[in-house]
XYZ file of C-alpha atoms in Angstrom:
123
model
C -21.938 17.091 -16.797
C -18.501 18.123 -15.496
C -16.817 16.315 -12.638
C -17.728 19.142 -10.250
C -21.402 18.729 -11.186
C -21.338 15.025 -10.281
C -22.914 14.185 -6.937
C -20.414 13.116 -4.252
C -21.789 9.545 -4.113
C -21.245 9.141 -7.860
C -17.724 10.608 -7.686
C -16.975 8.163 -4.873
C -18.199 5.182 -6.914
C -16.240 6.326 -9.972
C -13.085 6.633 -7.852
C -13.714 3.117 -6.500
C -14.198 1.810 -10.039
C -10.932 3.415 -11.122
C -9.077 1.921 -8.128
C -10.466 -1.556 -8.853
C -9.408 -1.267 -12.502
C -5.875 -0.299 -11.457
C -5.713 -3.212 -9.001
C -6.923 -5.613 -11.679
C -4.315 -4.319 -14.124
C -1.545 -4.815 -11.535
C -2.691 -8.368 -10.799
C -2.878 -9.220 -14.499
C 0.668 -7.940 -15.000
C 1.985 -9.951 -12.033
C 0.186 -13.052 -13.252
C 1.598 -12.636 -16.756
C 5.153 -12.279 -15.395
C 4.751 -15.411 -13.280
C 3.335 -17.355 -16.235
C 6.322 -16.330 -18.375
C 8.701 -17.409 -15.602
C 6.820 -20.706 -15.318
C 7.226 -21.391 -19.049
C 10.967 -20.639 -18.782
C 11.283 -23.051 -15.862
C 9.403 -25.731 -17.827
C 11.912 -25.361 -20.668
C 14.854 -25.514 -18.242
C 13.436 -28.649 -16.587
C 12.925 -30.256 -19.985
C 16.545 -29.552 -20.971
C 17.904 -30.726 -17.615
C 16.069 -34.026 -17.972
C 17.870 -34.547 -21.289
C 21.262 -34.003 -19.617
C 23.191 -36.889 -18.160
C 23.557 -37.224 -14.398
C 27.290 -36.456 -14.623
C 26.996 -33.582 -17.129
C 28.123 -30.142 -15.943
C 25.104 -28.110 -14.837
C 25.179 -24.470 -13.766
C 22.616 -22.358 -12.011
C 22.405 -18.626 -11.690
C 22.961 -16.940 -8.339
C 22.550 -13.273 -9.145
C 25.230 -12.291 -11.666
C 27.248 -15.471 -10.977
C 26.891 -18.999 -12.372
C 27.481 -21.791 -9.874
C 28.102 -25.411 -10.747
C 25.607 -27.805 -9.222
C 24.454 -31.389 -9.417
C 21.835 -32.034 -12.081
C 19.396 -33.688 -9.691
C 19.735 -30.901 -7.103
C 19.166 -28.184 -9.702
C 16.240 -30.151 -11.153
C 14.649 -30.508 -7.705
C 15.148 -26.787 -7.055
C 13.471 -25.866 -10.341
C 10.548 -28.209 -9.726
C 9.997 -26.661 -6.283
C 10.140 -23.186 -7.790
C 7.645 -24.286 -10.469
C 5.266 -25.548 -7.773
C 5.549 -22.265 -5.866
C 4.868 -20.302 -9.063
C 1.794 -22.431 -9.776
C 0.442 -21.671 -6.313
C 1.078 -17.942 -6.712
C -0.583 -17.964 -10.149
C -3.616 -19.718 -8.667
C -3.862 -17.111 -5.874
C -3.622 -14.280 -8.419
C -6.320 -15.935 -10.545
C -8.661 -15.996 -7.539
C -7.894 -12.336 -6.818
C -8.534 -11.547 -10.484
C -11.943 -13.246 -10.328
C -12.919 -11.381 -7.155
C -11.837 -8.055 -8.621
C -13.794 -8.684 -11.816
C -16.904 -9.414 -9.732
C -16.359 -6.242 -7.691
C -15.888 -4.268 -10.905
C -19.183 -5.589 -12.271
C -20.973 -4.721 -9.019
C -19.608 -1.186 -8.888
C -20.284 -0.640 -12.589
C -23.897 -1.798 -12.249
C -24.334 0.424 -9.161
C -23.011 3.399 -11.130
C -25.332 2.581 -14.037
C -28.310 2.358 -11.655
C -27.381 5.657 -10.013
C -27.066 7.393 -13.371
C -30.366 5.927 -14.633
C -32.083 6.885 -11.392
C -30.710 10.392 -11.550
C -31.612 10.912 -15.220
C -35.184 9.621 -14.753
C -35.487 11.763 -11.626
C -34.304 14.820 -13.576
C -36.912 14.201 -16.312
C -39.700 13.832 -13.753
C -39.084 17.349 -12.406
């Protein structure tokens, strides 16, 4: 059955399935990037905690490194880590919802195809 032979309702559901898959892929990529950033921040926090209070500490501001106080930089990183955790949690919830929607659409498509094939045999 070519795409032109597919009924409009089935084409519509297949397009929806494709869109949901693309959305899920985008969310998974965002989540992975945030998780990588979170791991990097964890390592930076761990190293900063090893540094003495008076040790020279630098933070990145675009292409420039700026000297800062250890405790200030540590606090900044911990706040950023907390924000990342929240964003990861939101993306995880979106991922779950999308997976549920994908299952629903896929089962609807399967039902439509089964219904159409049994209807074709009955003729």
